[in-house]
Structure formats: structure tokens, C-alpha cells
mmCIF file of C-alpha atoms in Angstrom:
data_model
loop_
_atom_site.group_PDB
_atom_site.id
_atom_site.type_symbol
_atom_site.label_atom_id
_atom_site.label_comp_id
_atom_site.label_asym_id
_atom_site.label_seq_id
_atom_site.Cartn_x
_atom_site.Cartn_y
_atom_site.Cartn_z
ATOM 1 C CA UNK A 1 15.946 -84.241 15.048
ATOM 2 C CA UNK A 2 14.618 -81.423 16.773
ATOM 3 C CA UNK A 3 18.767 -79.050 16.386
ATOM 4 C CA UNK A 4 18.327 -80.280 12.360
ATOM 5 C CA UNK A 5 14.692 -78.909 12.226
ATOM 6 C CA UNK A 6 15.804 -75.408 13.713
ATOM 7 C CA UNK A 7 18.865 -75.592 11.758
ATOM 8 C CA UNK A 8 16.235 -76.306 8.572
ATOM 9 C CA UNK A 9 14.035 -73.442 9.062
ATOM 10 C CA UNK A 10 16.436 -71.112 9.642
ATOM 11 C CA UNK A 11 18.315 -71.352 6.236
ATOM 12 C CA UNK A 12 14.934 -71.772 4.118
ATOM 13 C CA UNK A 13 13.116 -69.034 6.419
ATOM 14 C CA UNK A 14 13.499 -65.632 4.885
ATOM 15 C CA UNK A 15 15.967 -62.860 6.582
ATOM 16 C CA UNK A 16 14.004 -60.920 9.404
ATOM 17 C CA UNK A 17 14.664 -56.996 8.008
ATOM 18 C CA UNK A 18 16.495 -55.118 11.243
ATOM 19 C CA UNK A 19 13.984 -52.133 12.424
ATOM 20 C CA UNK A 20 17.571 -50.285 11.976
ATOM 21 C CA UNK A 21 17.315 -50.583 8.705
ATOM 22 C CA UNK A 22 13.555 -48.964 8.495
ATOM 23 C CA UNK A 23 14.535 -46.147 10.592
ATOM 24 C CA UNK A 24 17.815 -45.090 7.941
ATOM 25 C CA UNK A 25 15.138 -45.584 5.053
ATOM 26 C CA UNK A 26 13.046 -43.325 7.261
ATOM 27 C CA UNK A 27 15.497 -40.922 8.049
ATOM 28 C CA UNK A 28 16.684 -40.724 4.468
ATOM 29 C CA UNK A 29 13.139 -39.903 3.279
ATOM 30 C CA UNK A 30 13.628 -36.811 5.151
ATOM 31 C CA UNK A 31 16.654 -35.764 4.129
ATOM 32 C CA UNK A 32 15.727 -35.898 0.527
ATOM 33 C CA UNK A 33 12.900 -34.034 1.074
ATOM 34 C CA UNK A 34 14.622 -31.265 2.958
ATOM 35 C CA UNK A 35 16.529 -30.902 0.495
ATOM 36 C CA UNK A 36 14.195 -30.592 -1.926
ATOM 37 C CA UNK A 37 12.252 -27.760 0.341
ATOM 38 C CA UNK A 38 15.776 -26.227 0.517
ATOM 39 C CA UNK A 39 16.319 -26.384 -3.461
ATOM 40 C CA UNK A 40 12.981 -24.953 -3.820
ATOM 41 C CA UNK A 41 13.306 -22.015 -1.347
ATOM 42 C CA UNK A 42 16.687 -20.750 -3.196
ATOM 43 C CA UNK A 43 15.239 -20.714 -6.514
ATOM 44 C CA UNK A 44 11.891 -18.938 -4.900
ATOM 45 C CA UNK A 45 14.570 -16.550 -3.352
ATOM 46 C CA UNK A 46 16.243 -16.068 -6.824
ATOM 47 C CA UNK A 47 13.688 -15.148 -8.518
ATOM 48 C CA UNK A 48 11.472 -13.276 -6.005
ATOM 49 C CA UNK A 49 7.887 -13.019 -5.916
ATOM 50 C CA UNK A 50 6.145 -9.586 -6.026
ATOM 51 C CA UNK A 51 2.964 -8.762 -4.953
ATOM 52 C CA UNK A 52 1.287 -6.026 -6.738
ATOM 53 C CA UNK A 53 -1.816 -4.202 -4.154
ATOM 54 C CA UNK A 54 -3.404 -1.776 -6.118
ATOM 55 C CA UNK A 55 -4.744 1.774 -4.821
ATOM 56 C CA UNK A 56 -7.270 2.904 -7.407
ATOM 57 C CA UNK A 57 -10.045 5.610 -7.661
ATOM 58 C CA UNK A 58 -10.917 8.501 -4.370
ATOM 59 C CA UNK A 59 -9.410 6.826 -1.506
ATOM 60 C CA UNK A 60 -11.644 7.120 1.390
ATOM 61 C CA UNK A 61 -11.884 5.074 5.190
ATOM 62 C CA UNK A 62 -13.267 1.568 5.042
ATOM 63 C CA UNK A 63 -14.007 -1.443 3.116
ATOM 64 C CA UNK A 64 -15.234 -0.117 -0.228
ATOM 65 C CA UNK A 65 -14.126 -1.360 -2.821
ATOM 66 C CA UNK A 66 -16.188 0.264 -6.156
ATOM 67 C CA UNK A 67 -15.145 1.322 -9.566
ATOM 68 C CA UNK A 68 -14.368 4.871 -8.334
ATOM 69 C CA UNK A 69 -13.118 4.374 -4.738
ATOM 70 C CA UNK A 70 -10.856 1.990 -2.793
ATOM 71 C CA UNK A 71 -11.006 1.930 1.188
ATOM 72 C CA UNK A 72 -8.177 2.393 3.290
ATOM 73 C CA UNK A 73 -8.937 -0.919 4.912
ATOM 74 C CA UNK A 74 -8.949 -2.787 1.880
ATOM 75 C CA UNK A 75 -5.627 -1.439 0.766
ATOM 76 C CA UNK A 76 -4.464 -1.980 4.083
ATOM 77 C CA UNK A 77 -5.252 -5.480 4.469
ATOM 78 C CA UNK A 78 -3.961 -6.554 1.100
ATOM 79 C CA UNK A 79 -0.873 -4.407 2.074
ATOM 80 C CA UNK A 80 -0.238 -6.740 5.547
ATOM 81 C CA UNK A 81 -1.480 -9.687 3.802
ATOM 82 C CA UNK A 82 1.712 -9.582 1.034
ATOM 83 C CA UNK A 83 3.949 -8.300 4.036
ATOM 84 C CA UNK A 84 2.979 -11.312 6.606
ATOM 85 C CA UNK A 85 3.269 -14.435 2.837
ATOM 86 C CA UNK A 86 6.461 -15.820 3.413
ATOM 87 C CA UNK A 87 6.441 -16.533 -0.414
ATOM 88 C CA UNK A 88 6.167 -12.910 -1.280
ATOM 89 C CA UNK A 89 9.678 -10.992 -1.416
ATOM 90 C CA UNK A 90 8.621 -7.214 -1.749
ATOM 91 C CA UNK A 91 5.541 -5.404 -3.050
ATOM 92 C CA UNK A 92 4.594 -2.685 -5.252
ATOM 93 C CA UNK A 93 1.761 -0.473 -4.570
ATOM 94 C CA UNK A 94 -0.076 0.227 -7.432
ATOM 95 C CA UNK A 95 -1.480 3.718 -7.600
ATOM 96 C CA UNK A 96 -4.374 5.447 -9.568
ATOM 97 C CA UNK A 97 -5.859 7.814 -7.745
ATOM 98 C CA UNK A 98 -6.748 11.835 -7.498
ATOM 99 C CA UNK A 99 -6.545 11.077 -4.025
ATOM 100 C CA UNK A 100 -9.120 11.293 -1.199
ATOM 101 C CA UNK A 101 -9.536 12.361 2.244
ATOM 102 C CA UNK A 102 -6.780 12.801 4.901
ATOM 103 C CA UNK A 103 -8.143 10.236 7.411
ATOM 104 C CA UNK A 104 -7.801 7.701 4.324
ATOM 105 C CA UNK A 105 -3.890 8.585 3.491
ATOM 106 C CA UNK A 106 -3.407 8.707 7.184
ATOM 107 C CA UNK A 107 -4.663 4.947 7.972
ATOM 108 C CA UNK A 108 -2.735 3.803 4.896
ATOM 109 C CA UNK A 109 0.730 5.309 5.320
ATOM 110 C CA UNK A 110 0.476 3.177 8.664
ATOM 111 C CA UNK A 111 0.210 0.061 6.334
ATOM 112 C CA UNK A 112 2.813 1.126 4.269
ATOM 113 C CA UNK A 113 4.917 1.420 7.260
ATOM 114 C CA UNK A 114 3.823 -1.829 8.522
ATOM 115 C CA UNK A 115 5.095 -3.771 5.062
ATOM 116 C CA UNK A 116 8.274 -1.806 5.120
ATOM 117 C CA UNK A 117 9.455 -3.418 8.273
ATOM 118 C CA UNK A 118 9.065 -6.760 6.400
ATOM 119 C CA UNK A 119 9.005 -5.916 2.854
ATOM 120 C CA UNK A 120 10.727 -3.260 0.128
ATOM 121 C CA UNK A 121 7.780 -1.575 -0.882
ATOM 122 C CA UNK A 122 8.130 0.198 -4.489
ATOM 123 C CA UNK A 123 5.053 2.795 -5.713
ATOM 124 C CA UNK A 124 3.743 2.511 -9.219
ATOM 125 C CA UNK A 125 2.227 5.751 -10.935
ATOM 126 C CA UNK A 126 -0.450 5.015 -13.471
ATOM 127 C CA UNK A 127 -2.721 7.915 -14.992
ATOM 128 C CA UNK A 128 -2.404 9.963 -11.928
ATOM 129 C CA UNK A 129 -1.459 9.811 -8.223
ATOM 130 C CA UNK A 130 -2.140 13.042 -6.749
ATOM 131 C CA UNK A 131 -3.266 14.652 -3.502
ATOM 132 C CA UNK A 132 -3.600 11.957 -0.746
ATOM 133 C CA UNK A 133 -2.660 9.375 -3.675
ATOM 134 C CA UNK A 134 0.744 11.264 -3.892
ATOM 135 C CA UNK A 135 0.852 10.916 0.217
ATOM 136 C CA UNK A 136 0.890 7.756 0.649
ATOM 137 C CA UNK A 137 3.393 7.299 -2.299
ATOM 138 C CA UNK A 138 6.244 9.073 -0.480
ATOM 139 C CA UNK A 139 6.209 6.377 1.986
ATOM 140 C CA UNK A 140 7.101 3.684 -0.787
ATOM 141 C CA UNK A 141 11.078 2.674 -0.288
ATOM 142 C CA UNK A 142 10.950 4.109 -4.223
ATOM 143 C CA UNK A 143 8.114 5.932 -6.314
ATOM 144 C CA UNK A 144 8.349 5.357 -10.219
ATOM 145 C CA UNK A 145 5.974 6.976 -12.896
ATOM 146 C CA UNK A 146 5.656 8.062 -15.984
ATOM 147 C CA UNK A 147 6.616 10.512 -17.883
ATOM 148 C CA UNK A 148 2.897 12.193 -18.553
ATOM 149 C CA UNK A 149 1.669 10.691 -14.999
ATOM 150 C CA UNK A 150 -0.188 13.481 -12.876
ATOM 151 C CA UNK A 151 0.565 13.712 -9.687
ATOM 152 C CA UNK A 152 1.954 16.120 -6.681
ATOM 153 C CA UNK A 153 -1.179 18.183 -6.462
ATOM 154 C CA UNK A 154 -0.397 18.713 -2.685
ATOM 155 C CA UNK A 155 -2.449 20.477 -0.557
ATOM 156 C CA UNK A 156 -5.661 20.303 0.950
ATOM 157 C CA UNK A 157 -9.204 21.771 -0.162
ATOM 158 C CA UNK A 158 -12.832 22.137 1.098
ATOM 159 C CA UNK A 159 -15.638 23.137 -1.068
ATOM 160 C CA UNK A 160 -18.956 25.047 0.234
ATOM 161 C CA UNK A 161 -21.963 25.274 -1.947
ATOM 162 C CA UNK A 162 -24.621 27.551 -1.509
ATOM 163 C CA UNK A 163 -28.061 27.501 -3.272
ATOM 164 C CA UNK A 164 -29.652 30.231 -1.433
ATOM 165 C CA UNK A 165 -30.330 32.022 -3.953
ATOM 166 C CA UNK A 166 -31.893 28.975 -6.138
ATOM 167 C CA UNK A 167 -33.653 28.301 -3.667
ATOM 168 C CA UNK A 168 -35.140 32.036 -2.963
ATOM 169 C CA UNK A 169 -36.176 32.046 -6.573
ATOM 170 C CA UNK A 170 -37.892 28.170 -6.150
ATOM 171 C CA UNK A 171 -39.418 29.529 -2.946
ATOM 172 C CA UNK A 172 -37.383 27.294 -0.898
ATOM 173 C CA UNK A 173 -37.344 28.039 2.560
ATOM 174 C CA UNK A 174 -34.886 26.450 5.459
ATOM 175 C CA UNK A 175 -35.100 26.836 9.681
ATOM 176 C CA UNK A 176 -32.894 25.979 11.255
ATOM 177 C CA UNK A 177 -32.791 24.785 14.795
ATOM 178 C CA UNK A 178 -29.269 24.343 16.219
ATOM 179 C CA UNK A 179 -27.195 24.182 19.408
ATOM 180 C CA UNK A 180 -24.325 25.941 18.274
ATOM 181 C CA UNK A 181 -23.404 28.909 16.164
ATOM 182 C CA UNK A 182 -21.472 26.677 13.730
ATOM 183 C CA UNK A 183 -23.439 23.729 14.350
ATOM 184 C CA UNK A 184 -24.997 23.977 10.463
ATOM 185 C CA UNK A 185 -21.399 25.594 8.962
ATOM 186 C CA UNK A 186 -21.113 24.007 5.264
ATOM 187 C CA UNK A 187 -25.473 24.272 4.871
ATOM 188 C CA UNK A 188 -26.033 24.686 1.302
ATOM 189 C CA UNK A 189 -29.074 26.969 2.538
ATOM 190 C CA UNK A 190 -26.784 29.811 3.394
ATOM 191 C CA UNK A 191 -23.104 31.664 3.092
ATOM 192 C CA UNK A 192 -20.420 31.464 4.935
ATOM 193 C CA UNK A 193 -19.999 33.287 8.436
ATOM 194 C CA UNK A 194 -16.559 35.484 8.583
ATOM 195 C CA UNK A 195 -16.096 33.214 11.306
ATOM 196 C CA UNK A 196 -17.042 30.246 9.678
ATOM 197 C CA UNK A 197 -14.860 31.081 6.660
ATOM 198 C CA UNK A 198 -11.762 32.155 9.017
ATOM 199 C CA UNK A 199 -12.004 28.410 11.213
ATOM 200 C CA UNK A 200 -12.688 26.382 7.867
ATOM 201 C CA UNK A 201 -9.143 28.327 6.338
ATOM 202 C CA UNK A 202 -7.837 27.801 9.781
ATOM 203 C CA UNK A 203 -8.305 23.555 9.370
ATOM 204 C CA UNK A 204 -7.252 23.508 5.628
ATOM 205 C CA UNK A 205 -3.992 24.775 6.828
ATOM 206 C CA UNK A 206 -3.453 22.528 9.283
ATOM 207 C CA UNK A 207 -4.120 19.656 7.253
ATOM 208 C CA UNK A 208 -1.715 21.268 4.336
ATOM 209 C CA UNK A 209 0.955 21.991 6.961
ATOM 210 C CA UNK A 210 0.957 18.496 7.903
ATOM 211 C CA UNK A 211 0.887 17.125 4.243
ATOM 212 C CA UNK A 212 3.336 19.179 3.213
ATOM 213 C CA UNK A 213 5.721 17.959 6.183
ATOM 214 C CA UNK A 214 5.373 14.566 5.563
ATOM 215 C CA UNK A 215 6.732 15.406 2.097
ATOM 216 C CA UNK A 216 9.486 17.273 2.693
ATOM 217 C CA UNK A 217 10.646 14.578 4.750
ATOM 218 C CA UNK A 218 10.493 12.214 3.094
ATOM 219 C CA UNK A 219 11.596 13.981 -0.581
ATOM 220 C CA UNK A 220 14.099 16.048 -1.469
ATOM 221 C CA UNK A 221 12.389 19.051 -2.587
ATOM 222 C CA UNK A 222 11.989 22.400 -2.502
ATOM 223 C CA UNK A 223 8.666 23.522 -0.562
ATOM 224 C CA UNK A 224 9.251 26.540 -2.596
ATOM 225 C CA UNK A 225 8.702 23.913 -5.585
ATOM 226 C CA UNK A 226 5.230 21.982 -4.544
ATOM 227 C CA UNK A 227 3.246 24.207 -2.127
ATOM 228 C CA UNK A 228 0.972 26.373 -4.856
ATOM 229 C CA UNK A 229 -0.436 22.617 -5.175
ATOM 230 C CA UNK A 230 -0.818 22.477 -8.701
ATOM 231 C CA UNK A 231 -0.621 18.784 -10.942
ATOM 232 C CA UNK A 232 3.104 17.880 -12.175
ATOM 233 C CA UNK A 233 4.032 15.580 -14.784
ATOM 234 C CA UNK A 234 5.982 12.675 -14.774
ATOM 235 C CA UNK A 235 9.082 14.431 -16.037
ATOM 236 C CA UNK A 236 8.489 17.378 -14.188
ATOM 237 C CA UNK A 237 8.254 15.144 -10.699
ATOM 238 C CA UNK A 238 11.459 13.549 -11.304
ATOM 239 C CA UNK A 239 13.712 16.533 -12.070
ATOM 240 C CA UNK A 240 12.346 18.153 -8.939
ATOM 241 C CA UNK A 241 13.050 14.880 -6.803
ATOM 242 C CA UNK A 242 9.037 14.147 -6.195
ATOM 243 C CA UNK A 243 9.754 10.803 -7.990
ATOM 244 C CA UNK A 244 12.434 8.719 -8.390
ATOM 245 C CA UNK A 245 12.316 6.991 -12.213
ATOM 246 C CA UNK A 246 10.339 6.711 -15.144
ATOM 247 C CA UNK A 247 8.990 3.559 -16.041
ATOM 248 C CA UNK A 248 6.100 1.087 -15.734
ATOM 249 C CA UNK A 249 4.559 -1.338 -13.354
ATOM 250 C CA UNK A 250 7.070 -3.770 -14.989
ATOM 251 C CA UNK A 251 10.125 -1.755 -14.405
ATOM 252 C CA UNK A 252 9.130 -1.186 -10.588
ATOM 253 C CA UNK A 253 8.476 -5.180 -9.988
ATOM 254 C CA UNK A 254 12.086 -5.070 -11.026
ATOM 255 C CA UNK A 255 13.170 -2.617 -8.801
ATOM 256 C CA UNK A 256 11.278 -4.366 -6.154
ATOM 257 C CA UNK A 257 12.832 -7.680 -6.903
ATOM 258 C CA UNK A 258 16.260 -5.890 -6.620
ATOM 259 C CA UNK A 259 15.372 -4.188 -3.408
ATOM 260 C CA UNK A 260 14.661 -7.703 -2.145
ATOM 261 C CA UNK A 261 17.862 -9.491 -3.329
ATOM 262 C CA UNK A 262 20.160 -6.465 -1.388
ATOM 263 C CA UNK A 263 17.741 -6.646 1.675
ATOM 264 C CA UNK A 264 18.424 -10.329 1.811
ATOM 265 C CA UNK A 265 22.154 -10.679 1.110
#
């Protein structure tokens, strides 16, 4: 009795699964979902996300962030933030700004630089993007702004006050104890030395000469065209090649979201 008892139990027993057939169920799981990833990576490529970092208000060095000024590093990070998101396609730097100091534009551009090597990076005008906010803009793959946008404004200024002669009539008085001749240069207690005036022209130079540089190479303009520093409008900008098109932040998404496509084809 014992063969008709095995041969019993093995027709009423249920089938034993094969651990084959787990392992294709398994390995089918995966391929579905792969292709799903895949699916989902060609439409994200097809449509292309932008990242919009906006430079707003005096740029200056640092991590402000206030409703008149933006820091460099702030920029900066948000700048190699977008550039590192492998779900961001290309950026657009959104500017608003009559600029800011040289050190800012300076630790910026090296941002800008930085996202380029990844990223198409495509400059937004908004009111005005002038001075240093004009700077960093040249760096942009492609600058677009409208047609009563300020901007150009290149140069570089410093402003001395002097209330010496407020403060004679208040009955102000100021010593001064220094270790230098120039070592108090820029006091609002006093004037200007000849010397002090002739160094101070000799830096603004310097810092113009190397604005203006950076422009020229990177636009094609005249220096002849930009160097008396004075504001340009929108139209202006484009018909002297400071700009490249008119349009808003919606038409330079688009123009990022093209730059991306050719980059990636």
C-alpha cells in the first residue's frame, strides 16, 4: 500500500511552483519598470525643465538675500544647484538689478561659467540690468530683454562725500590719528588729496578696463558704442549687439528649452 499512498498524494497534492518561475516574475518586474523610468526620462527630455534663478536688487558678496540686494553666494548656489538636478535641462538667469560691486559680478560670472559646462544658460532682462547686472549677463549662452529694459550702463564709479563744511558750521571737529597718508582717503571730514584723487581715478580705471574687456569679448560691439557708460534701452541694446532678442521671461524659457534639445541631440 505504501507505492499507492505516494502515488495518492502526489496527484491530490498541489504542484510545487519551480523557484525558476519566481525569478522570470522577478526579472520581469524589472523590466517593466525600466521601462517605465525609460518612458518617463524621454518625455522629461521632450519637454525640458527650466530652472529660473533670479538676480534681483544691488548685487553685493555673500548670503543676503533682502528686498533690495541679492548675494553673490546665494545666486551662486541656486546657479550650481539647477546645474548639478539631473531633472533640470537649462536655466535662465533672471535679472533685475542696477548692479553692484565688482567683487559681486566677479564671484558670479564664475557660477555662470560653472552651469554652462552642464547647462545652456539664457539671461532674462526685467526693469533694468545694468552695471555689474549687465556683467554677469554677457556670460549667459543668450541675453533677451525688452524693448524699454535699462541696461549697459558700463563702467565703474566711486563716490566721496565731504561734510566739512557742515560740519565747520555745526562746530564739528575730527583728529585724526593714522599710520598712513591715505590711511583715512574717502573721510567725509575732509577733501580729497591730489594724490588721493589721482590713485582713486587710477583704480576706477582699472576696474572699467577690465569690465569693459569682458564685454567686448564676449559681444559684438563697438567700444566706441558703450564706454561713455550711459543706460541703453532694450531696442537700443539689440541693434548695437549688447543683447540678443526682445522678449520676456517666457520667450527665454523657450530659448532655453531649445538650447537644451540641440545640446542634447
Amino acid at each position: 500500500m505504501g507505492y499507492l499512498d505516494d502515488q495518492v498524494a502526489a496527484i491530490t497534492s498541489p504542484p510545487r511552483r519551480p523557484r525558476s518561475r519566481i525569478l522570470w516574475v522577478l526579472l520581469i518586474v524589472v523590466v517593466v519598470i525600466a521601462i517605465v523610468t525609460l518612458t518617463a526620462m524621454q518625455a522629461h527630455l521632450h519637454t525640458g525643465h527650466v530652472t529660473v534663478v533670479r538676480a534681483e536688487g544691488t548685487l553685493v558678496t555673500g548670503l543676503v538675500d533682502s528686498s533690495d540686494s541679492t548675494g553673490s553666494e546665494v545666486i551662486g548656489n541656486a546657479l550650481r544647484a539647477a546645474a548639478d538636478d539631473p531633472m533640470t535641462d537649462a536655466i535662465v538667469l533672471r535679472v533685475n538689478s542696477p548692479g553692484g560691486t565688482p567683487s559681486a559680478a566677479e564671484e558670479i560670472i564664475g557660477d555662470i561659467e560653472y552651469a554652462k559646462t552642464k547647462k545652456p544658460v539664457v539671461v532674462s532682462m526685467g526693469d533694468i540690468a545694468t552695471s555689474a547686472a549687465y556683467l554677469i549677463s554677457v556670460h549667459a549662452d543668450r541675453i533677451y530683454a525688452n524693448p524699454d529694459t535699462f541696461t549697459a550702463n558700463i563702467g565703474t564709479i566711486w563716490t566721496f562725500s565731504n561734510d566739512s563744511e557742515w560740519m565747520k558750521k555745526k562746530g564739528y571737529q575730527v583728529e585724526v590719528v593714522k599710520s598712513g597718508e591715505m590711511k583715512d582717503m574717502g573721510s567725509s571730514s575732509r577733501s580729497l588729496t591730489t594724490e588721493e584723487r589721482d590713485y582713486a581715478q587710477q583704480l576706477v580705471n582699472a576696474s572699467f578696463e577690465s569690465f569693459i574687456s569682458d564685454v567686448l569679448s564676449h559681444r559684438p560691439v563697438n567700444r566706441t558704442a558703450i564706454e561713455d557708460g550711459r543706460v541703453i534701452r532694450g531696442q537700443e541694446a539689440l541693434d548695437l549687439g549688447l543683447v540678443d532678442k526682445l522678449g520676456n521671461l517666457n520667450d527665454a524659457e523657450d530659448a532655453a528649452t531649445d538650447l537644451a534639445r540641440t545640446r542634447s541631440s
